[in-house]
Coordinates of C-alpha atoms in Angstrom, one line a residue:
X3 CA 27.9 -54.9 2.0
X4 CA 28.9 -56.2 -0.9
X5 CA 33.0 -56.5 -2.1
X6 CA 34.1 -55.7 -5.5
X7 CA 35.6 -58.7 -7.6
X8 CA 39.5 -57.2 -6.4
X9 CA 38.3 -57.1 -2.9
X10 CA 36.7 -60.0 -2.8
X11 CA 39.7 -62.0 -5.0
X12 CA 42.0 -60.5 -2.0
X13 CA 40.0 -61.4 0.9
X14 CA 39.7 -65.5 -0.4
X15 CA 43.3 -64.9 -0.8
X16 CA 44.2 -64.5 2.7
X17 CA 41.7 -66.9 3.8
X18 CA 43.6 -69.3 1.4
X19 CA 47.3 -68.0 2.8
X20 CA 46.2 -68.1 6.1
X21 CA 47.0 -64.4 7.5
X22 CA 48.9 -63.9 10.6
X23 CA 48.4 -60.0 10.4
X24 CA 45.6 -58.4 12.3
X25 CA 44.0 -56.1 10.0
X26 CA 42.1 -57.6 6.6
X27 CA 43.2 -58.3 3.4
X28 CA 41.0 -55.9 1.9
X29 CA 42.6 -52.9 3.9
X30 CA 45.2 -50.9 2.6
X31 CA 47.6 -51.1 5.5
X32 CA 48.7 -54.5 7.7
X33 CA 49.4 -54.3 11.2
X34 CA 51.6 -56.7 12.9
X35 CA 53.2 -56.8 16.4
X36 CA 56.3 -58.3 17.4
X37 CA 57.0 -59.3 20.8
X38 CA 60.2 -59.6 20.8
X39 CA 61.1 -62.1 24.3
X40 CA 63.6 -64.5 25.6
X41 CA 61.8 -68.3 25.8
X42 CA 63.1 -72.1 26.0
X43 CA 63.7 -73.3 22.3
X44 CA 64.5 -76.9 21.4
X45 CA 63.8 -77.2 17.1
X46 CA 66.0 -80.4 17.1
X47 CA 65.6 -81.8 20.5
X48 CA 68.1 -79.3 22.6
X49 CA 66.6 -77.0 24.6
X50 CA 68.4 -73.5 25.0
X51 CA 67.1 -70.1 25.7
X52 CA 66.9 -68.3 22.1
X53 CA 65.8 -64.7 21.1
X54 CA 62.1 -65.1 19.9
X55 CA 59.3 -63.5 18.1
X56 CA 56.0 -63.9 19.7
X57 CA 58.3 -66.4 21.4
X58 CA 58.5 -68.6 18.3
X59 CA 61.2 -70.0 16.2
X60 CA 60.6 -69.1 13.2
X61 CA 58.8 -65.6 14.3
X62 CA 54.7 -65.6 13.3
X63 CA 55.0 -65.3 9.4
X64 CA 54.2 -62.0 8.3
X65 CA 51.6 -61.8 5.1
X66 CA 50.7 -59.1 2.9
X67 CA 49.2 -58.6 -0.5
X68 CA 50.9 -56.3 -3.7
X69 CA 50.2 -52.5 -2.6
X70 CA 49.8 -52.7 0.9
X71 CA 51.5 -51.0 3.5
X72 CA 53.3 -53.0 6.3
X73 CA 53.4 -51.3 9.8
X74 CA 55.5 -53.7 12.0
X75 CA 55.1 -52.8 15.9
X76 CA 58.4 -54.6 17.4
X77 CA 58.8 -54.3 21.4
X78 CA 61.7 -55.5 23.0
X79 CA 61.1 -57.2 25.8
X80 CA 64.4 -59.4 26.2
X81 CA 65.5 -60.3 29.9
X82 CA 68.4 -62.0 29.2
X83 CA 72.1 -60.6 30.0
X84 CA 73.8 -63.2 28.4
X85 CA 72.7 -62.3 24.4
X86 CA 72.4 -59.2 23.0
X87 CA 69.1 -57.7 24.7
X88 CA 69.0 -54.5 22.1
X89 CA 67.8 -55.0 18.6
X90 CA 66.7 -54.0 15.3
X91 CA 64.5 -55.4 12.7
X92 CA 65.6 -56.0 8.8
X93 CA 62.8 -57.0 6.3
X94 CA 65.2 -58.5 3.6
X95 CA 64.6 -58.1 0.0
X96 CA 61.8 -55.8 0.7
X97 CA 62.4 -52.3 -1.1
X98 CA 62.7 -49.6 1.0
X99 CA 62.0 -45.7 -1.0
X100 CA 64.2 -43.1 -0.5
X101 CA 61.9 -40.9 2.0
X102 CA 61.8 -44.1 3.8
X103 CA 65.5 -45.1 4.7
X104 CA 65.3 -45.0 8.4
X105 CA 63.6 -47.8 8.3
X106 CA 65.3 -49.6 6.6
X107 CA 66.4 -51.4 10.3
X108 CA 70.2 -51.3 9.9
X109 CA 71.7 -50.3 13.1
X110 CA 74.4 -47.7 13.4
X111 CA 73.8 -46.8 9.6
X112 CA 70.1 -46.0 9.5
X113 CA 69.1 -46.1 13.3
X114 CA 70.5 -47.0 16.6
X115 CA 68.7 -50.4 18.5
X116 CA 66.2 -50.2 20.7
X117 CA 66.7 -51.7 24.1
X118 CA 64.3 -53.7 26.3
X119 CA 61.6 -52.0 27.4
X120 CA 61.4 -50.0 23.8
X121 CA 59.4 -50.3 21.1
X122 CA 59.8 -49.2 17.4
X123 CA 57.6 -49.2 14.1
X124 CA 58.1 -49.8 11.0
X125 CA 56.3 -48.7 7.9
X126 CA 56.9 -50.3 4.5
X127 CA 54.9 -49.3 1.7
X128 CA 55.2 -52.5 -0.6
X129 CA 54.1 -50.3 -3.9
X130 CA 54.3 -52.8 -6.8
X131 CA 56.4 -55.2 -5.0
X132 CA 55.6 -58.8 -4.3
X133 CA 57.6 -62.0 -4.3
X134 CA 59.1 -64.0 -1.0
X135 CA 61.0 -62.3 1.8
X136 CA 61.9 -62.9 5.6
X137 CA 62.6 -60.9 8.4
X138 CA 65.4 -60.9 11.1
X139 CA 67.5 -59.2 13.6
X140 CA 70.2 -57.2 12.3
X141 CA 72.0 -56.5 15.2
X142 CA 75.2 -58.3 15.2
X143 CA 74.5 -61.8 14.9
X144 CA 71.3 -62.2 17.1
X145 CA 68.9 -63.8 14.7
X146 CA 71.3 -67.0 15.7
X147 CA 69.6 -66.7 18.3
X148 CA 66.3 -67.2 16.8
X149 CA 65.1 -63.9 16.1
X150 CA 63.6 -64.5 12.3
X151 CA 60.8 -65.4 10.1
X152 CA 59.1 -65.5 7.0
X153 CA 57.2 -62.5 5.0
X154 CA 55.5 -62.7 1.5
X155 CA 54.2 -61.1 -0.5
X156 CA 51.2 -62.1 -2.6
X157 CA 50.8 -61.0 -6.0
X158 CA 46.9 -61.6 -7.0
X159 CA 47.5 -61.2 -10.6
X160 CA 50.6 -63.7 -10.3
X161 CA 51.5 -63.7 -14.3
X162 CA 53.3 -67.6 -13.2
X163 CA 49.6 -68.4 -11.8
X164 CA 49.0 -70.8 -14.3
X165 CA 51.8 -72.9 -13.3
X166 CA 50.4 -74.2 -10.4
X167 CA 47.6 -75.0 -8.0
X168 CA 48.5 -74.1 -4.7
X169 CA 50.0 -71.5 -3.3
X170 CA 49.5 -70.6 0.8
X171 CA 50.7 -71.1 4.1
X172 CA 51.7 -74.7 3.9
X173 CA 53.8 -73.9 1.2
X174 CA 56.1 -71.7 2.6
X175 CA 59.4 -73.7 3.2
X176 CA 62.5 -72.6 5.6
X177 CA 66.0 -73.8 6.5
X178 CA 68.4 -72.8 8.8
X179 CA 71.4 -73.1 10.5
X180 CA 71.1 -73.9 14.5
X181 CA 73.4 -73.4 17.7
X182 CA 72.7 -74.8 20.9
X183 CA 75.3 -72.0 21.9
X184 CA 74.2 -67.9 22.2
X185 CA 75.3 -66.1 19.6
X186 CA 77.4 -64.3 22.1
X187 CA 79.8 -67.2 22.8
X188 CA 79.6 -67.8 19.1
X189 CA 80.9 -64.6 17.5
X190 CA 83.8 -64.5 21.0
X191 CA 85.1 -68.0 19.7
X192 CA 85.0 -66.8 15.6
X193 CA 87.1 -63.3 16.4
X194 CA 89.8 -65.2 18.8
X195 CA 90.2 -68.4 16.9
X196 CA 89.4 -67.8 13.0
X197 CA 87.3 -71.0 13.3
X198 CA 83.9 -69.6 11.9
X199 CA 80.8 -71.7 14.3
X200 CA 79.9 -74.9 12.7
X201 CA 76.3 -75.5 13.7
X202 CA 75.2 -77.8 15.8
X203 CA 71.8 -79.1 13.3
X204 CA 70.3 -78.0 10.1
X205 CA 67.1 -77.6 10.0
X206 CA 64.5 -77.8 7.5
X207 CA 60.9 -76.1 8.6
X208 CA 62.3 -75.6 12.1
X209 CA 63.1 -79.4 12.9
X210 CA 66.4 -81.3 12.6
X211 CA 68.4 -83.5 14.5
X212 CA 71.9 -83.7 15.8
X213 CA 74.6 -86.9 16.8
X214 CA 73.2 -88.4 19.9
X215 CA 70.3 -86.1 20.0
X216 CA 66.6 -87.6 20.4
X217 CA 64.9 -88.1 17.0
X218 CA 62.9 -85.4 16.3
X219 CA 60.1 -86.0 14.1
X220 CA 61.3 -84.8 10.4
X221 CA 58.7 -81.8 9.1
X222 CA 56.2 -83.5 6.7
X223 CA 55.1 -81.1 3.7
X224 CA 51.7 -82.2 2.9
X225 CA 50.3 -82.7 -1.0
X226 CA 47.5 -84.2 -3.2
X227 CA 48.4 -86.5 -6.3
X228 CA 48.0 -84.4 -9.3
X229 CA 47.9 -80.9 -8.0
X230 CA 51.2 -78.8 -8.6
X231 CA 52.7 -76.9 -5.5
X232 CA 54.2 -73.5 -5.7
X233 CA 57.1 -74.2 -2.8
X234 CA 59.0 -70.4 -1.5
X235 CA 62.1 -71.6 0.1
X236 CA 64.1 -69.4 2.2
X237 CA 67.6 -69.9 3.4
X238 CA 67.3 -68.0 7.4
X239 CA 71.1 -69.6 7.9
X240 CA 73.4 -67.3 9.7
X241 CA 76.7 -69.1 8.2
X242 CA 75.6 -72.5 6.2
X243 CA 74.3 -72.7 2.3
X244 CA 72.0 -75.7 1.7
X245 CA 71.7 -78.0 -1.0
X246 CA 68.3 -78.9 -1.9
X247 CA 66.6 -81.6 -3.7
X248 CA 62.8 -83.9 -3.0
X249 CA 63.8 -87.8 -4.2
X250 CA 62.3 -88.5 -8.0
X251 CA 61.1 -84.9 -8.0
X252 CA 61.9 -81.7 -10.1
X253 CA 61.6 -78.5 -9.5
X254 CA 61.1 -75.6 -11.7
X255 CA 62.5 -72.3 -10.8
X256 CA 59.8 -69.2 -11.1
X257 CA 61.3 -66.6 -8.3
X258 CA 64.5 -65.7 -7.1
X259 CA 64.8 -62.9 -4.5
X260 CA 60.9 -61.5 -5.4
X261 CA 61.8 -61.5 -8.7
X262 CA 59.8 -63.9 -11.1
X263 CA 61.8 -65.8 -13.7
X264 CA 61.1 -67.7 -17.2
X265 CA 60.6 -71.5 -15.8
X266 CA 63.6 -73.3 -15.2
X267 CA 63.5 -76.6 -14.6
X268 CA 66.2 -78.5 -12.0
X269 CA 66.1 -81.4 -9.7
X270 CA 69.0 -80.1 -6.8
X271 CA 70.0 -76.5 -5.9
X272 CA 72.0 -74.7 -3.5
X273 CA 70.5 -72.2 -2.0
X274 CA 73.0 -69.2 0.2
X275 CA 72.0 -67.7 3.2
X276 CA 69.6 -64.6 2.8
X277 CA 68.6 -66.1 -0.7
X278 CA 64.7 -67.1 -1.9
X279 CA 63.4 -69.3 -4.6
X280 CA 59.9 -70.3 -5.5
X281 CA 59.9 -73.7 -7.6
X282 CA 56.6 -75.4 -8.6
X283 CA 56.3 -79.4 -8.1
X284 CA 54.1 -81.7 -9.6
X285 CA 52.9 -84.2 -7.3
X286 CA 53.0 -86.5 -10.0
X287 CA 54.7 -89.6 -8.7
X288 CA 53.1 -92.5 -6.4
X289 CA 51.8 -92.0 -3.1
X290 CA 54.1 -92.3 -0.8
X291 CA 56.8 -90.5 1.8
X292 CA 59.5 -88.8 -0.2
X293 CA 63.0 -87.4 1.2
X294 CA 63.3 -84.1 0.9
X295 CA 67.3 -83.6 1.1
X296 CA 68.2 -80.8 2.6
X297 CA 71.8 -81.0 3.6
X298 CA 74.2 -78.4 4.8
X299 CA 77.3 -78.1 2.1
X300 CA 79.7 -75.4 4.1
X301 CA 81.4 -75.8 7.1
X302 CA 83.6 -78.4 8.3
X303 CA 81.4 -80.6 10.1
X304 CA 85.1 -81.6 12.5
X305 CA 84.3 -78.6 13.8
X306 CA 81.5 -79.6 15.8
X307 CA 80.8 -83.7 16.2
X308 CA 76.9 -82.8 16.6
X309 CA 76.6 -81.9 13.4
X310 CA 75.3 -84.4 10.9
X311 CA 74.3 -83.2 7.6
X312 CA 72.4 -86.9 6.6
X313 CA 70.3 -85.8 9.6
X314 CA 69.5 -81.8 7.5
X315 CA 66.0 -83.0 5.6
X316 CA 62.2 -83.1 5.1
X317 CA 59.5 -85.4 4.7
X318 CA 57.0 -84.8 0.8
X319 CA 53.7 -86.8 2.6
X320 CA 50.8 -87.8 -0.2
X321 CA 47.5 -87.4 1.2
X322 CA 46.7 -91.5 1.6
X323 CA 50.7 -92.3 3.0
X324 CA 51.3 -93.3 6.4
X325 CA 52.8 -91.1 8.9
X326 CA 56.3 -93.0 8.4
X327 CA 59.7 -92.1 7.6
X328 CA 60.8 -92.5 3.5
X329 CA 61.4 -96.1 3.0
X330 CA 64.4 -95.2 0.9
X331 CA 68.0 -94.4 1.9
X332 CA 69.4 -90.7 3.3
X333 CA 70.6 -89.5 0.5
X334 CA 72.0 -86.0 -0.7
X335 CA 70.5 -85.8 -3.6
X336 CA 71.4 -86.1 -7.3
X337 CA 74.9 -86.5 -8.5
X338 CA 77.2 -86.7 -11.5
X339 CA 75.3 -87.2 -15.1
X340 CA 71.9 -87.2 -13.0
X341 CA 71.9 -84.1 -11.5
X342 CA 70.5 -81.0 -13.4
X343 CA 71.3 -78.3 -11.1
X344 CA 70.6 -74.4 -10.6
X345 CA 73.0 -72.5 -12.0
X346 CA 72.4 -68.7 -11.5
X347 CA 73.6 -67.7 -14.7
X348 CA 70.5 -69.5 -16.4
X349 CA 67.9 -67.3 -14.7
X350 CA 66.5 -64.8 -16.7
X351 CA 63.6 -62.4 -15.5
X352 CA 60.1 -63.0 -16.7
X353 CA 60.2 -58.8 -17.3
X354 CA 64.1 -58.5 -18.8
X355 CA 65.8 -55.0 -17.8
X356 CA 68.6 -54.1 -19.3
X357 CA 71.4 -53.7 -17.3
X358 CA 72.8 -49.9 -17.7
X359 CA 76.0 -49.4 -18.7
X360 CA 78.0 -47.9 -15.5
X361 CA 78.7 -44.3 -14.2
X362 CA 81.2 -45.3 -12.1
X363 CA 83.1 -49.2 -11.6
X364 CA 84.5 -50.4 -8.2
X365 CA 86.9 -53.6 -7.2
X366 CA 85.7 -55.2 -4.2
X367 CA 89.0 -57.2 -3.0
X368 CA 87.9 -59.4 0.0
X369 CA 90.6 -60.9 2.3
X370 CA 90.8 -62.2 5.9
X371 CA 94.5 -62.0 7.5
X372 CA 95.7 -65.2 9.5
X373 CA 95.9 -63.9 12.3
X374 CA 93.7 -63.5 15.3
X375 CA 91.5 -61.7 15.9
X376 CA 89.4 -62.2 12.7
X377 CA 89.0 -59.5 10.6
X378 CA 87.3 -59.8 7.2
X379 CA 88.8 -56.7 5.1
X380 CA 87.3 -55.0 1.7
X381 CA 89.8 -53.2 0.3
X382 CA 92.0 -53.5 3.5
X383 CA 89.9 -52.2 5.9
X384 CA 87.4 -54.0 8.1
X385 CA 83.6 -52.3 8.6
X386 CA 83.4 -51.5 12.3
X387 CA 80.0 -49.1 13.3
X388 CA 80.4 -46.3 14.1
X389 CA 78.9 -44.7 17.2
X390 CA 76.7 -42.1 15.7
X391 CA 74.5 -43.4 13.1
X392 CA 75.2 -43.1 9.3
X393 CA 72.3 -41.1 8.7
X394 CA 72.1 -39.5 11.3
X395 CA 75.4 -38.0 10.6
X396 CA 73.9 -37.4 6.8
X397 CA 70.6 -35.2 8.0
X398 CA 73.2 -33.1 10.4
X399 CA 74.9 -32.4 7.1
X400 CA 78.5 -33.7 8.3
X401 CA 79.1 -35.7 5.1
X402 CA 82.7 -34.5 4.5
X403 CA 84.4 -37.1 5.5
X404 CA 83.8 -40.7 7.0
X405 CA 86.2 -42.9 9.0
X406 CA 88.2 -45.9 7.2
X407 CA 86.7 -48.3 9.3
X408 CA 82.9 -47.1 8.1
X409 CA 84.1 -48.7 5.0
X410 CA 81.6 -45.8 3.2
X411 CA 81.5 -45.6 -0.9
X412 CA 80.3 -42.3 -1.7
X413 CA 78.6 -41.7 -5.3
X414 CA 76.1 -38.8 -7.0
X415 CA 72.7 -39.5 -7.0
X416 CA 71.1 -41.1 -9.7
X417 CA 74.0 -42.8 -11.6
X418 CA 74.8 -46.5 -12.3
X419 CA 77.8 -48.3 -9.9
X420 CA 79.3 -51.6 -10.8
X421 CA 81.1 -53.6 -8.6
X422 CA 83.4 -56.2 -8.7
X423 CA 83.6 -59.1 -5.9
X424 CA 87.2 -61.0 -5.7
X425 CA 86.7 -63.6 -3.4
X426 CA 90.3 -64.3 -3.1
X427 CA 89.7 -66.9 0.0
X428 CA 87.1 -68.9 -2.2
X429 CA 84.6 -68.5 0.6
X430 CA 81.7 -67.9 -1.4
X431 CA 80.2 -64.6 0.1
X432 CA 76.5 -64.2 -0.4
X433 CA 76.5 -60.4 -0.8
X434 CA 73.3 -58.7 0.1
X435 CA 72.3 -55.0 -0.9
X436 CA 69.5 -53.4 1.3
X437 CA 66.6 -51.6 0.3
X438 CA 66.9 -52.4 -3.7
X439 CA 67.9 -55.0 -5.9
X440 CA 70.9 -55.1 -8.5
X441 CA 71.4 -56.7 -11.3
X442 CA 74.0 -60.1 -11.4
X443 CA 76.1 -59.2 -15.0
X444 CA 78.3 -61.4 -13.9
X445 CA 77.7 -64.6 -11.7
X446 CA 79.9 -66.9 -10.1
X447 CA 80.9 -69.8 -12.2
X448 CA 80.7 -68.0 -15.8
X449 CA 82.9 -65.9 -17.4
X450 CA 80.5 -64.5 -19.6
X451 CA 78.7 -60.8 -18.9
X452 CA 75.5 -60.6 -19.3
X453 CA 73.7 -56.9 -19.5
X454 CA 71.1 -57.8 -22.0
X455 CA 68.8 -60.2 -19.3
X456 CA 70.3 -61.0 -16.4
X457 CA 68.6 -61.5 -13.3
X458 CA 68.2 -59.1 -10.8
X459 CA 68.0 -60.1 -6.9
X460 CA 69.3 -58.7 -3.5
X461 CA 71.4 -61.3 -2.7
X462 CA 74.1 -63.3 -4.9
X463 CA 77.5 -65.4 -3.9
X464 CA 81.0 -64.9 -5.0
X465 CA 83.0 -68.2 -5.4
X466 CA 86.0 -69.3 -7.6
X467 CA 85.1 -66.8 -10.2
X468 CA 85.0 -62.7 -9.6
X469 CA 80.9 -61.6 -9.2
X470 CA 80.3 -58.5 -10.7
X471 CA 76.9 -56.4 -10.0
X472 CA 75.5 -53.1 -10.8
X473 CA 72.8 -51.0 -9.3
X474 CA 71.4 -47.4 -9.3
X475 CA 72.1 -44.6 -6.7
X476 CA 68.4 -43.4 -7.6
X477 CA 67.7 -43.8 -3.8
X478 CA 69.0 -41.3 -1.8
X479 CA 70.8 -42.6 1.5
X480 CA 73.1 -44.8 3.4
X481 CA 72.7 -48.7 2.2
X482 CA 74.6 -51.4 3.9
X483 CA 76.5 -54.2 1.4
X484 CA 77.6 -56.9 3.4
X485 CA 78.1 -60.7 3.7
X486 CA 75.1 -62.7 4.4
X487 CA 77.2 -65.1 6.7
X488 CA 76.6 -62.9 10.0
X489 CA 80.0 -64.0 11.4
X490 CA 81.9 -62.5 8.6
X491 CA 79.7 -59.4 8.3
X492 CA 80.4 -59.1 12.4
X493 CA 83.8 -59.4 12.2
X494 CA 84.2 -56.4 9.3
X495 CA 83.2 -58.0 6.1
X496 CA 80.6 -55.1 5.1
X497 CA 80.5 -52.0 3.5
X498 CA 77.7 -48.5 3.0
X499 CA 76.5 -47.8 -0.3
X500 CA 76.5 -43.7 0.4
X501 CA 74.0 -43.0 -2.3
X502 CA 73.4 -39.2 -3.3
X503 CA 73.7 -38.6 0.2
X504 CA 73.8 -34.8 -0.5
X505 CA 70.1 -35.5 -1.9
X506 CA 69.3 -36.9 1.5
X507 CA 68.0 -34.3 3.6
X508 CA 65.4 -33.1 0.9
X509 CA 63.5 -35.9 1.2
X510 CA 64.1 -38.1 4.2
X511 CA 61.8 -36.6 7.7
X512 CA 62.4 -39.0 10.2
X513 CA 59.7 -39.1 12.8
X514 CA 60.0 -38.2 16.4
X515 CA 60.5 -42.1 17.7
X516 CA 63.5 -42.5 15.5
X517 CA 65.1 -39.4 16.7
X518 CA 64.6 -40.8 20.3
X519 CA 66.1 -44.3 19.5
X520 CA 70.1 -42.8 19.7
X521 CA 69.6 -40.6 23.0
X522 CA 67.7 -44.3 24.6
X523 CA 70.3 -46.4 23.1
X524 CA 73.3 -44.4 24.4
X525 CA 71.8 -43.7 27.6
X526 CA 71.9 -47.7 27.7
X527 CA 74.2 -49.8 30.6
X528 CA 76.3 -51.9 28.3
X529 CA 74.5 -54.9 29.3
X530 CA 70.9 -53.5 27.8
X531 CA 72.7 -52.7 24.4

């Protein structure tokens, strides 16, 4: 048999990525199964028992191709009483269609967890989507634990193609924060002390080291002189932003949050947790080991004497260097008049949308009382789940009224909401929408709004200046908004977009396994859930 050009351009493609999903490239749908176990773990030396995908840290790395469908098969099969053993599965960034919301993976808004024993699947039509994504546990704070990975999305008509040479499996770039304590013990300590967890390492492509640890070998990212790399970076941190930089390097910016962008050219970032960026780099300079700096830049490293954010970074390797260490010094990266860094506010969209002027504008007023136990509040009240399900409560038609404590902002279908972030406690909050992106009119660090071009993403950080957003309601459903630091989404900072919600039950037919999932999930001992 003989393929056509676009099959044959998408199979070479994922012989070039490197697939990890079981059906190929040239299908319409991609299956992939997630075993979802408990397993020794030890990315910088420590072993611990973590929560693991296919019993790997990061998960297998999920990879599909622009118009697929994604069916994710994900069976619990954790053992271990002392972590959560329920879960759910998030696919972050990816956009979810209205008919689609319940599975969307949010627990106690679109669907209750799954305990062991339990499987649940998930089906994703990617439409016209592509860009770089990840997946992890939504369910409290469990991906601490270990439970995430990477997911892109290929685009075979990239219109940035031209900008660089390789683009595949060895390019896909992670870091992350890392505990050699369950996230269990972790969120306990946060909600009676009001001292967030201070990681123990930070890790760049799942290695790191810690004070007195043993000295893991650094991950070495492998390229030819000459050839220009497209890099996806994603920040899988549960609480720490990174800042990111490869010695006498630049980078140019071409994606943020699957979004591609006109080239912007930097040579250090900082990158928030949930975030994604694609930057090309020319392998231009002599052969040789390079630093790439990747150090932690939140927390209060006093916190916890194991951390050591010198010890946060990479190895750039040219084909024909020796399989050493960087000759040069640990540093952090450029400073003062030498740095050219990423500022948000100077990404503009390769396809500029308008921002639409709003239906409806809402204040955001974030605020943590000093007082134990920690509470993040918006508005004054703290998000705390509710037992029965957002949406389940939606498609049973009791929308009248929602507790305080849902922390549920109710609008008509089809309009345009702004919102306003004050981050009061300069904590910088990387907010994070699910199931669509909004558009950034206002970023941190400018005064200026921008509704002409600005950048549209999922995920985008509050700081010393107010971050204003807007988004459409054209999706019919419940949507969490919440912190992307898990601790303070945990302990209440997190809200529900309630979208058209009358809308809802016209569209959205849940199948029969998600209507099980609540009656399982209740009928649960406490230490299953």
């Amino acid at each position: 048999m003989q393929l056509s050009p676009s099959l044959l351009l998408l199979a070479l493609l994922h012989s070039v990525h490197g697939a990890t999903v079981m059906a190929p490239a040239a299908q319409s749908t991609q299956f992939v199964t997630l075993d979802i176990v408990n397993g020794p773990v030890s990315p910088d030396g420590f072993t611990r028992i973590g929560v693991l995908a296919n019993g790997t840290f990061p998960g297998p790395p999920i990879v599909a191709t622009k118009g697929q469908t994604l069916v994710v098969k994900v069976n619990n099969k954790l053992t271990d009483n002392t972590m959560r053993r329920s879960t759910t599965i998030n696919f972050d960034g990816v956009f979810i269609d209205a008919d689609n919301v319940f599975n969307d993976g949010s627990p106690f808004v679109t669907q209750c967890p799954f305990g062991p024993g339990e499987s649940y699947t998930y089906t994703l039509p990617l439409g016209e989507q592509t860009g770089t994504f990840w997946y992890h546990s939504q369910l409290s704070v469990q991906y601490s634990d270990g439970l995430r990975g990477t997911l892109v999305i290929y685009d075979p008509e990239d219109p940035l193609a031209h900008l660089y040479d390789v683009d595949d499996a060895s390019t896909v770039l992670t870091v992350a924060d890392w505990s050699h304590n369950s996230s269990v013990a972790g969120l306990a300590s946060y909600i009676s002390t009001l001292i967030i967890p201070v990681s123990d390492s930070g890790l760049f492509n799942a290695k790191g080291r810690y004070n007195g640890g043993p000295e893991v070998e650094y991950a070495a990212v492998s390229v030819a002189k000459g050839k220009r790399y497209r890099f996806r970076l994603i920040n899988m941190s549960v609480r720490a932003n990174f800042l990111i930089s490869i010695d006498n390097h630049t980078m140019t910016i071409i994606e943020a949050d699957g979004v591609a962008t006109v080239p912007n050219e930097v040579n250090i970032l900082t990158i928030f947790p949930g975030q994604r960026y694609s930057f090309v780099v020319n392998a231009n300079q002599a052969v040789g080991n390079y630093w790439i700096n990747a150090i932690i830049d939140s927390g209060n490293p006093a916190h916890n004497l194991n951390l050591n954010v010198t010890l946060s970074r990479g190895i750039l390797r040219y084909e024909g260097a020796p399989n050493a260490e960087p000759t040069a010094p640990m540093g952090s990266g450029p400073t003062g008049a030498a740095a050219v860094p990423l500022n948000e506010y100077d990404l503009v969209p390769l396809d500029p949308i308008p921002a639409p002027e709003p239906d409806f504008r809402v204040t955001f007023d974030t605020f943590m009382p000093d007082l134990a136990p920690a509470m993040w509040e918006i508005n004054n009240s703290s998000y705390v789940s509710p037992k029965v399900p957002t949406l389940v409560r939606v498609l049973e038609g009791d929308t009248s009224k929602f507790n305080q404590s849902e922390n549920t902002f109710l609008f008509p279908a089809n309009k345009t909401v702004e919102i306003t972030i004050l981050d009061t406690t300069d904590e910088g909050h990387p907010f994070h929408l699910h199931g669509m992106n909004f558009w950034v009119v206002k970023p941190n660090g400018t005064d200026v709004v921008n509704t002409v071009n600005p950048i549209r993403r999922d995920v985008s950080v509050t700081g010393d200046t107010n971050l204003t957003v807007r988004f459409r309601t054209d999706k019919p459903g419940p949507w969490f908004f919440h912190c992307h630091i898990f601790y303070h989404f945990a302990a209440g900072l997190g809200s529900v977009i309630g979208a058209g919600l009358d809308e809802v039950g016209k569209t959205v037919h849940p199948t029969e396994a998600w209507e099980d999932l609540c009656p399982a999930y209740n009928a649960l001992p406490p230490s299953e859930q």
